[in-house]
GROMACS .gro file of C-alpha atoms in nm:
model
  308
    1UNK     CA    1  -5.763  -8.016  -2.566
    2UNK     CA    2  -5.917  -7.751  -2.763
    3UNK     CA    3  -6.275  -7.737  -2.934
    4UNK     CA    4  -6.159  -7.874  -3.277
    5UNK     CA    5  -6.091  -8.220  -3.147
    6UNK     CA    6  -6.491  -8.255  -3.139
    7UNK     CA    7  -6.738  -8.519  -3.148
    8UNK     CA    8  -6.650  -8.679  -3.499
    9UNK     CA    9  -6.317  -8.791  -3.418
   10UNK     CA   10  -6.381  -8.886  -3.055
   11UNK     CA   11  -6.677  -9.114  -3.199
   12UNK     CA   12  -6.403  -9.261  -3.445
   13UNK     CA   13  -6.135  -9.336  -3.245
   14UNK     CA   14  -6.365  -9.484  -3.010
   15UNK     CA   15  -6.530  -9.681  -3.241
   16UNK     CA   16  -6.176  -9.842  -3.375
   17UNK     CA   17  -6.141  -9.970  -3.005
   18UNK     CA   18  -5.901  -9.696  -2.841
   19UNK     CA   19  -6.099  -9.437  -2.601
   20UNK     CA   20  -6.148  -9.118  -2.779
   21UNK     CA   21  -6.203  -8.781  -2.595
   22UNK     CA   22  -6.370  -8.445  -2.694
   23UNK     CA   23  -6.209  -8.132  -2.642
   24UNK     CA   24  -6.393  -7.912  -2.391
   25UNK     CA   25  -6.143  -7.593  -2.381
   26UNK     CA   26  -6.296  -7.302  -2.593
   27UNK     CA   27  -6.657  -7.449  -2.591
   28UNK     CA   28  -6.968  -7.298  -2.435
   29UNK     CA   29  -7.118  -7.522  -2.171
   30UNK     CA   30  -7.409  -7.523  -2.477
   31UNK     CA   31  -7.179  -7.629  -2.684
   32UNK     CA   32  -7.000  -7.909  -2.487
   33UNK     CA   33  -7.345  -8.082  -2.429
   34UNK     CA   34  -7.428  -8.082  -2.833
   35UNK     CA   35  -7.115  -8.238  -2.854
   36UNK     CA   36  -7.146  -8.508  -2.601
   37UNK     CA   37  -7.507  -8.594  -2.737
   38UNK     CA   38  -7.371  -8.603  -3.080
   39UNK     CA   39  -7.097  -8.835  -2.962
   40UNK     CA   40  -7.333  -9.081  -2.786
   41UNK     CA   41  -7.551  -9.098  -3.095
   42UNK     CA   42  -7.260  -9.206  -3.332
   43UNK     CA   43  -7.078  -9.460  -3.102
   44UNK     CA   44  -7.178  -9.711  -2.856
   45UNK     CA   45  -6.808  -9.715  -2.719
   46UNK     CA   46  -6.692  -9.534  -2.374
   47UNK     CA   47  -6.550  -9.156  -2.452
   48UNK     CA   48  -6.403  -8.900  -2.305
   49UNK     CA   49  -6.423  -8.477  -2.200
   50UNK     CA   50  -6.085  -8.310  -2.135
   51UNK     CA   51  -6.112  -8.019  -1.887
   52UNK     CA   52  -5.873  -7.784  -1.841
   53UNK     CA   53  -5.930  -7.667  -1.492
   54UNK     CA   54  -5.709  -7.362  -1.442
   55UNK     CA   55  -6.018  -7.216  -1.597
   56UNK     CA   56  -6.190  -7.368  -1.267
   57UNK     CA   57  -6.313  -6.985  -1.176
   58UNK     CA   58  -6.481  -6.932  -1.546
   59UNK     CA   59  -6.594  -7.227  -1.742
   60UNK     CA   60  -6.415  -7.508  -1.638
   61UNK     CA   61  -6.621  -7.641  -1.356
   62UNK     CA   62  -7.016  -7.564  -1.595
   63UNK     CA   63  -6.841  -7.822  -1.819
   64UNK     CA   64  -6.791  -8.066  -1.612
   65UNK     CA   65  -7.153  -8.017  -1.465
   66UNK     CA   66  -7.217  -8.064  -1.837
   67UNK     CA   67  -7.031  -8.367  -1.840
   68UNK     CA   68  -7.115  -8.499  -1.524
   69UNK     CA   69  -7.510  -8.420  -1.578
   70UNK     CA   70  -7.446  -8.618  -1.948
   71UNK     CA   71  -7.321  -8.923  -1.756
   72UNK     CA   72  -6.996  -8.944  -2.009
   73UNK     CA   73  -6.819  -9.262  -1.949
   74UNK     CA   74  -6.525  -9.084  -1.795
   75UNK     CA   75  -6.352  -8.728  -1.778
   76UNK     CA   76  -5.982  -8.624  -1.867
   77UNK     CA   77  -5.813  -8.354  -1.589
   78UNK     CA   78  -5.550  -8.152  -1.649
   79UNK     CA   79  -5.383  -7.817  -1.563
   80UNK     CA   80  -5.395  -7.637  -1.247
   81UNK     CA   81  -5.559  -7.774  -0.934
   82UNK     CA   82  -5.742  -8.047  -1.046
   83UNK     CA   83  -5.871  -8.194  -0.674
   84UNK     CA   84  -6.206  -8.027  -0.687
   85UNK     CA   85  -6.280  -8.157  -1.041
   86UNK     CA   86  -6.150  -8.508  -0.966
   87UNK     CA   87  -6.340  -8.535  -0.637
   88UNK     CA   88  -6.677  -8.429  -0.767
   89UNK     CA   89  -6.646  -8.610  -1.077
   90UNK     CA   90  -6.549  -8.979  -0.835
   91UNK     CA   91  -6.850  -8.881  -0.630
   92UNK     CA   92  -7.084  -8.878  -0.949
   93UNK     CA   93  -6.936  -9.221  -1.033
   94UNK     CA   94  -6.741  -9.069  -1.334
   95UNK     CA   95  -6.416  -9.238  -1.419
   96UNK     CA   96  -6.141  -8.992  -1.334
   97UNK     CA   97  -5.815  -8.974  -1.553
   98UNK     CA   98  -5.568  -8.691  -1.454
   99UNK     CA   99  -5.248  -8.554  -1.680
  100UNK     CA  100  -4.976  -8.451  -1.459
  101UNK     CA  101  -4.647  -8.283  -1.569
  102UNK     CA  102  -4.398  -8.323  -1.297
  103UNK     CA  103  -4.322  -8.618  -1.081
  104UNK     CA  104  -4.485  -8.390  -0.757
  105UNK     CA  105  -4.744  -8.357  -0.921
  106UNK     CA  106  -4.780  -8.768  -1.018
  107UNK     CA  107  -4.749  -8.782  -0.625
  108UNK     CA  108  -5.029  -8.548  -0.514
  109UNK     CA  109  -5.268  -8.719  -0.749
  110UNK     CA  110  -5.149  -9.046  -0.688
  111UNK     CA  111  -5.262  -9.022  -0.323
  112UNK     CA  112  -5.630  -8.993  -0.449
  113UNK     CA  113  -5.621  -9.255  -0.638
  114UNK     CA  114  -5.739  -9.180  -1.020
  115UNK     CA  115  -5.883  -9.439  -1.199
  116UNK     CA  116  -5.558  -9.364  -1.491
  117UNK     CA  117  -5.275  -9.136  -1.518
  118UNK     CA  118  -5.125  -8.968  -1.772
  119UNK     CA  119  -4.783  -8.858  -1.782
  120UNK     CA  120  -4.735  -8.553  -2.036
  121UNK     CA  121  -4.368  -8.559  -2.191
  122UNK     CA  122  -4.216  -8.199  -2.330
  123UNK     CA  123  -4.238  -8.374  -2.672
  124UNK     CA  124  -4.658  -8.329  -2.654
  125UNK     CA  125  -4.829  -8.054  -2.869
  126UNK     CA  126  -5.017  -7.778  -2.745
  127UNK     CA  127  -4.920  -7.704  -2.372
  128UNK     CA  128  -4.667  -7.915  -2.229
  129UNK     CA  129  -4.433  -7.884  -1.954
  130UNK     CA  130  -4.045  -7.973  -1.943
  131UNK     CA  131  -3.991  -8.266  -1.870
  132UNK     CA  132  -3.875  -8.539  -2.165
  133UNK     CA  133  -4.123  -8.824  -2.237
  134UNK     CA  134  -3.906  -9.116  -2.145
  135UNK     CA  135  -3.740  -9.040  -1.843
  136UNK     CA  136  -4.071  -8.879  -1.687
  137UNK     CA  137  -4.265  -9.182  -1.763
  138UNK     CA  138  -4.007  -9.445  -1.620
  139UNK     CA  139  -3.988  -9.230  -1.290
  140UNK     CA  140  -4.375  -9.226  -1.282
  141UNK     CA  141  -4.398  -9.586  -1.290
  142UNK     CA  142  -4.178  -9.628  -1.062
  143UNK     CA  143  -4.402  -9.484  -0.771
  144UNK     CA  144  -4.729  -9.537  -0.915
  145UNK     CA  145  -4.825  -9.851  -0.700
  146UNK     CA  146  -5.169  -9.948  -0.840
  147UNK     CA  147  -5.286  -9.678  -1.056
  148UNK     CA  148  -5.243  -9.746  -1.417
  149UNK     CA  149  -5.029  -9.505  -1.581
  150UNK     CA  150  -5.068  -9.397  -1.964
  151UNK     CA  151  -4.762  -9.150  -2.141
  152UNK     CA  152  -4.833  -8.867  -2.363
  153UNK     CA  153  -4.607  -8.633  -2.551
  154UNK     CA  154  -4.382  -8.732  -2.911
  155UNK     CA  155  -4.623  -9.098  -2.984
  156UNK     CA  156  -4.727  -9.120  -3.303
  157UNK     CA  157  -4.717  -9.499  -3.399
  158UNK     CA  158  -4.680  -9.861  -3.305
  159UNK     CA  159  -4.327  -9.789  -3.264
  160UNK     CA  160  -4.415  -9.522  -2.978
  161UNK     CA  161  -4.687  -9.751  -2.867
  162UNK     CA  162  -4.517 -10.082  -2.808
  163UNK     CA  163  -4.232  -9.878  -2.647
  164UNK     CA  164  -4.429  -9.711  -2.351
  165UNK     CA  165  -4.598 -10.079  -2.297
  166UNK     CA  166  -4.293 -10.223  -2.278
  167UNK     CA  167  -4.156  -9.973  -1.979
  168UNK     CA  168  -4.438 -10.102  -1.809
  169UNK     CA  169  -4.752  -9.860  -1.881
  170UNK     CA  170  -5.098  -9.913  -1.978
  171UNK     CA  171  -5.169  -9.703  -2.283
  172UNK     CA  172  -5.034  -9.424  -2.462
  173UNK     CA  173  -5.228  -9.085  -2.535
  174UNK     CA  174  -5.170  -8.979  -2.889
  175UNK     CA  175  -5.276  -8.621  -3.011
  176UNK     CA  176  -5.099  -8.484  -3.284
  177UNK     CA  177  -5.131  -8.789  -3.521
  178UNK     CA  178  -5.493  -8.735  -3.484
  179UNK     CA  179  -5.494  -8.384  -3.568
  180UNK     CA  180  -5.382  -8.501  -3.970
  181UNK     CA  181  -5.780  -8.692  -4.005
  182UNK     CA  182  -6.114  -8.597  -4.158
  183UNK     CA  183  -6.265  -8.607  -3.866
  184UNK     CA  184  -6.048  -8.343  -3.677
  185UNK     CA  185  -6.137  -7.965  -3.691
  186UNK     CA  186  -6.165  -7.800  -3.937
  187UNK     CA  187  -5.878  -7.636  -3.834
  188UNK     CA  188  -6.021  -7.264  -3.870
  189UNK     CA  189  -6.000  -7.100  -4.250
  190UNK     CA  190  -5.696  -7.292  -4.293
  191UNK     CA  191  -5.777  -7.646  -4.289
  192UNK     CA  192  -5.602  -7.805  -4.553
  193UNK     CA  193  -5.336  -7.593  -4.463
  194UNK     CA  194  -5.256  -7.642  -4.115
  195UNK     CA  195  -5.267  -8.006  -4.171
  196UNK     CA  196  -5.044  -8.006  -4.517
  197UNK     CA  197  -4.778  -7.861  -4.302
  198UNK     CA  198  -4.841  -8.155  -4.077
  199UNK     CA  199  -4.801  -8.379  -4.345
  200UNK     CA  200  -4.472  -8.222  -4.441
  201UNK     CA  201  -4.320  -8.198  -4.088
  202UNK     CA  202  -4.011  -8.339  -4.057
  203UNK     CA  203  -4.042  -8.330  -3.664
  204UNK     CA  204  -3.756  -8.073  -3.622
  205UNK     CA  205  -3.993  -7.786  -3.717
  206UNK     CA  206  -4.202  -7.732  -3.392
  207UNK     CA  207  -4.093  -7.489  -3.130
  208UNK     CA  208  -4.211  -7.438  -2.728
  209UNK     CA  209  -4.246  -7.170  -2.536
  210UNK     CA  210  -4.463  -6.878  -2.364
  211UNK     CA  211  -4.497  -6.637  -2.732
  212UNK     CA  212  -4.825  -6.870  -2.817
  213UNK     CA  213  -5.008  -6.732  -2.475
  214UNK     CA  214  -4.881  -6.368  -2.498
  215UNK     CA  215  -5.020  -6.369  -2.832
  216UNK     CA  216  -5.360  -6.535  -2.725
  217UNK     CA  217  -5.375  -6.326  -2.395
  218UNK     CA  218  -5.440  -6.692  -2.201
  219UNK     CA  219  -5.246  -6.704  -1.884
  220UNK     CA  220  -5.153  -7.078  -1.800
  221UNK     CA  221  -5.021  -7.230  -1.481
  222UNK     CA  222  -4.637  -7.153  -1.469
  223UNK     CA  223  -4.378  -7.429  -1.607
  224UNK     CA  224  -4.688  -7.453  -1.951
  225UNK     CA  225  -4.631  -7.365  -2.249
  226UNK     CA  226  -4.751  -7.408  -2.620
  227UNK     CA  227  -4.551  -7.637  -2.864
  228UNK     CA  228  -4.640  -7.494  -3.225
  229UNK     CA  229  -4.503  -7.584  -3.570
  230UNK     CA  230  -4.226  -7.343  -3.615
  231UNK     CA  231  -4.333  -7.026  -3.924
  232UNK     CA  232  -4.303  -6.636  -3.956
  233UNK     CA  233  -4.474  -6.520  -3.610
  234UNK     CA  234  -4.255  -6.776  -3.452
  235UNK     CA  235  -3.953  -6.710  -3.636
  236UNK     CA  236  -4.038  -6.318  -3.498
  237UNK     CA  237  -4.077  -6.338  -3.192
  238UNK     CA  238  -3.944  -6.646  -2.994
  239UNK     CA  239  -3.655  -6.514  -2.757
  240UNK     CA  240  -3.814  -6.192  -2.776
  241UNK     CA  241  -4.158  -6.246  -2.503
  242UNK     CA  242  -4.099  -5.884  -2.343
  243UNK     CA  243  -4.142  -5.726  -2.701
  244UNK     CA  244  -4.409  -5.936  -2.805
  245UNK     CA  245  -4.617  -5.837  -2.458
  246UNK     CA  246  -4.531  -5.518  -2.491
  247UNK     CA  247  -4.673  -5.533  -2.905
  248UNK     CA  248  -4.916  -5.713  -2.757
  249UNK     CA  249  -5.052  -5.440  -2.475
  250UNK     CA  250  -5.018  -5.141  -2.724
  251UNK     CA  251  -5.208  -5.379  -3.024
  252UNK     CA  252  -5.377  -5.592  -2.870
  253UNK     CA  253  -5.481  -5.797  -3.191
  254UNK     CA  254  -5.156  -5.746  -3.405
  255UNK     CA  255  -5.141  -5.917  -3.762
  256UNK     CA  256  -5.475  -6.107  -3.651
  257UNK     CA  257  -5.221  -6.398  -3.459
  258UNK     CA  258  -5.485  -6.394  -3.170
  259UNK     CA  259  -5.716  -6.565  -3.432
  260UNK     CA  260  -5.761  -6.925  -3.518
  261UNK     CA  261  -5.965  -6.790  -3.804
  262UNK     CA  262  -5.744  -6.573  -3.997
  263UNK     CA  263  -5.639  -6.654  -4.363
  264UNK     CA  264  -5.245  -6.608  -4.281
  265UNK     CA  265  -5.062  -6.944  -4.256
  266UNK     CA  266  -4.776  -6.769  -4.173
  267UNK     CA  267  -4.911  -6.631  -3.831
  268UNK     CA  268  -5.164  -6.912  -3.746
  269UNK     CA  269  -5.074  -7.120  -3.426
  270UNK     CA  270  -5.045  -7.484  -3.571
  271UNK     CA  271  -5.031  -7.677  -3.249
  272UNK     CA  272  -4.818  -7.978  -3.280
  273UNK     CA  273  -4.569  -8.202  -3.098
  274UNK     CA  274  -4.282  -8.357  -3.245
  275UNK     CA  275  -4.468  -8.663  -3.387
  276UNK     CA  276  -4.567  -8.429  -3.663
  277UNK     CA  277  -4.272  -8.579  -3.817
  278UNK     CA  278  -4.417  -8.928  -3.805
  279UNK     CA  279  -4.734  -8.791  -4.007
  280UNK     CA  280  -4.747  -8.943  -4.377
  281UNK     CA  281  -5.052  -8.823  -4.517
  282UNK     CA  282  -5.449  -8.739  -4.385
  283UNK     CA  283  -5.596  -9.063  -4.318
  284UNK     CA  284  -5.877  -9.155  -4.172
  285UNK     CA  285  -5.871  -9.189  -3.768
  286UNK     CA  286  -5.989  -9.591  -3.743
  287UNK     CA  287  -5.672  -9.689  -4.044
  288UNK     CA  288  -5.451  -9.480  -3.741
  289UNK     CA  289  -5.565  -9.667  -3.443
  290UNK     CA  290  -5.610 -10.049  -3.624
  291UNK     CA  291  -5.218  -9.953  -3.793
  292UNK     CA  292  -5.078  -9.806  -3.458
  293UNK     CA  293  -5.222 -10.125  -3.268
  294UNK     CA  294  -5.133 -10.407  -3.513
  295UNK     CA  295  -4.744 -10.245  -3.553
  296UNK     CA  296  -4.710 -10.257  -3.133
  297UNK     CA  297  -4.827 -10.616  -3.127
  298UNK     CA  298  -4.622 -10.725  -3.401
  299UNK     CA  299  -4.259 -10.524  -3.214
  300UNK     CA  300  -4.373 -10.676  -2.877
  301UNK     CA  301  -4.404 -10.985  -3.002
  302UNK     CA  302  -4.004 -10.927  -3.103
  303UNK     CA  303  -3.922 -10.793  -2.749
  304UNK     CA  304  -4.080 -11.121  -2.607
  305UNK     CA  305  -3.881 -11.337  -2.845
  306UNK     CA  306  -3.551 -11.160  -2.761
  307UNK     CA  307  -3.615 -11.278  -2.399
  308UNK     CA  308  -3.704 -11.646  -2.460
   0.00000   0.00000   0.00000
């Protein structure tokens, strides 16, 4: 999770009743404590910190000193070799979730015993492996034992909601839905923007693949990649990587693509998964959460009187 999902919206989400989480990749370790401290100050509720710890040799393990020395109520671990992060963060008494992408993955952590997992479907926004929500998650719960598990990747509504609880998990994580509130961002120079096109997703307009990271210069542990909503510079380039690193090396800030702050829609990275196409309008983050929970009760309540 990236820097604009940031204190505001964690705070709301929390305070509806769902466990929000503040986005730690991108941020300072400065700038990750402000955060947390502004968090704690405008909700009493438990939170979160994603880290992304194949950044473990720069950044990734001062935040979660940060968040660790800030006592926050529990940590989010994802990407790359997560054991050293999960380990310290158990022996500071932190509650440990971990995101996994592949079933050996779910096994390695499994072992240690994480307070929650979260399985990441190919349907997620931002980076995402390959493996498709539903099957992923039914094979995860399958050999999960004790540990809750909680699936991520193409929720955006009761309808996604009620359906993961019914297979058997504990939550769902929804991101993209989120990314369409007030209290997300602002979304660089292009804020109304980014999340218009959101709002007029139909869900068949996002693409995946490596061209988001050659563009960025991020290297990300193999079988990631970005999921974007689809416009020129993906249009451009996707199926062509080897030109684009190539455009990349000689330029190595073409068009200004590289830059969340840029004024061109048409080369900005929108991250989204395919939920977009469950997005309505901008709303504000509790009216989400109360709407998403109230439509899942109300469909299991169905399920349960189809089996009686």
């Amino acid at each position: 999770m990236s820097s604009d999902c940031g204190w505001r919206l964690a705070a709301a989400v929390s305070n509806a009743g769902a466990l929000g989480t503040i986005g730690s990749l991108g941020r300072t370790p400065a700038n990750l404590r402000d955060e947390i401290r502004q968090c704690r100050a405008a909700t009493d509720r438990p939170f979160a910190v994603n880290i992304a710890c194949f950044q473990w040799a720069g950044f990734a393990g001062e935040l979660l000193g940060v968040a660790i020395e800030e006592d926050v109520p529990a940590v989010t671990l994802s990407f790359g070799d997560v054991m050293p992060a999960l380990r310290r963060s158990r022996a500071a008494g932190v509650r440990v979730t971990v995101q996994v992408q592949t079933i050996a993955a779910a096994r390695v952590v499994l072992a240690e015993r994480p307070d929650l997992l979260i399985v990441q479907g190919h349907e997620a926004g931002g980076h995402t492996g390959t493996r498709g929500t539903l099957s992923f998650a039914a094979q995860a719960l399958g050999i999960a034992g004790g540990t809750p598990v909680a699936v991520a990747g193409g929720i955006g509504n009761g309808r996604g909601l009620a359906g993961v609880l019914a297979m058997g998990a504990a939550a769902a994580v929804i991101g993209t839905r989120f990314k369409a509130t007030p209290e997300f961002g602002p979304l660089s120079n292009l804020d109304a923007e980014q999340k218009a096109a959101l709002v007029e997703s139909d869900g068949d307009d996002t693409v995946h693949g490596a061209i988001t990271d050659i563009a960025i210069g991020m290297t990300w542990p193999p079988g990631i990649a970005g999921r974007v909503l689809r416009n020129r510079f993906t249009t451009d380039w996707l199926g062509r990587e080897n030109e684009l690193r190539q455009a990349v090396a000689a330029r190595p800030e073409p068009y200004g693509w590289t830059s969340q702050h840029n004024q061109d829609q048409d080369t900005v990275l929108n991250w989204a998964g395919e939920s977009a196409g469950l997005i309505d309008r901008v709303r504000p983050a509790a009216e989400i959460v109360e709407e998403t929970v109230r439509d899942a009760e109300s469909l299991l309540r169905v399920v349960a009187d189809l089996t009686t």
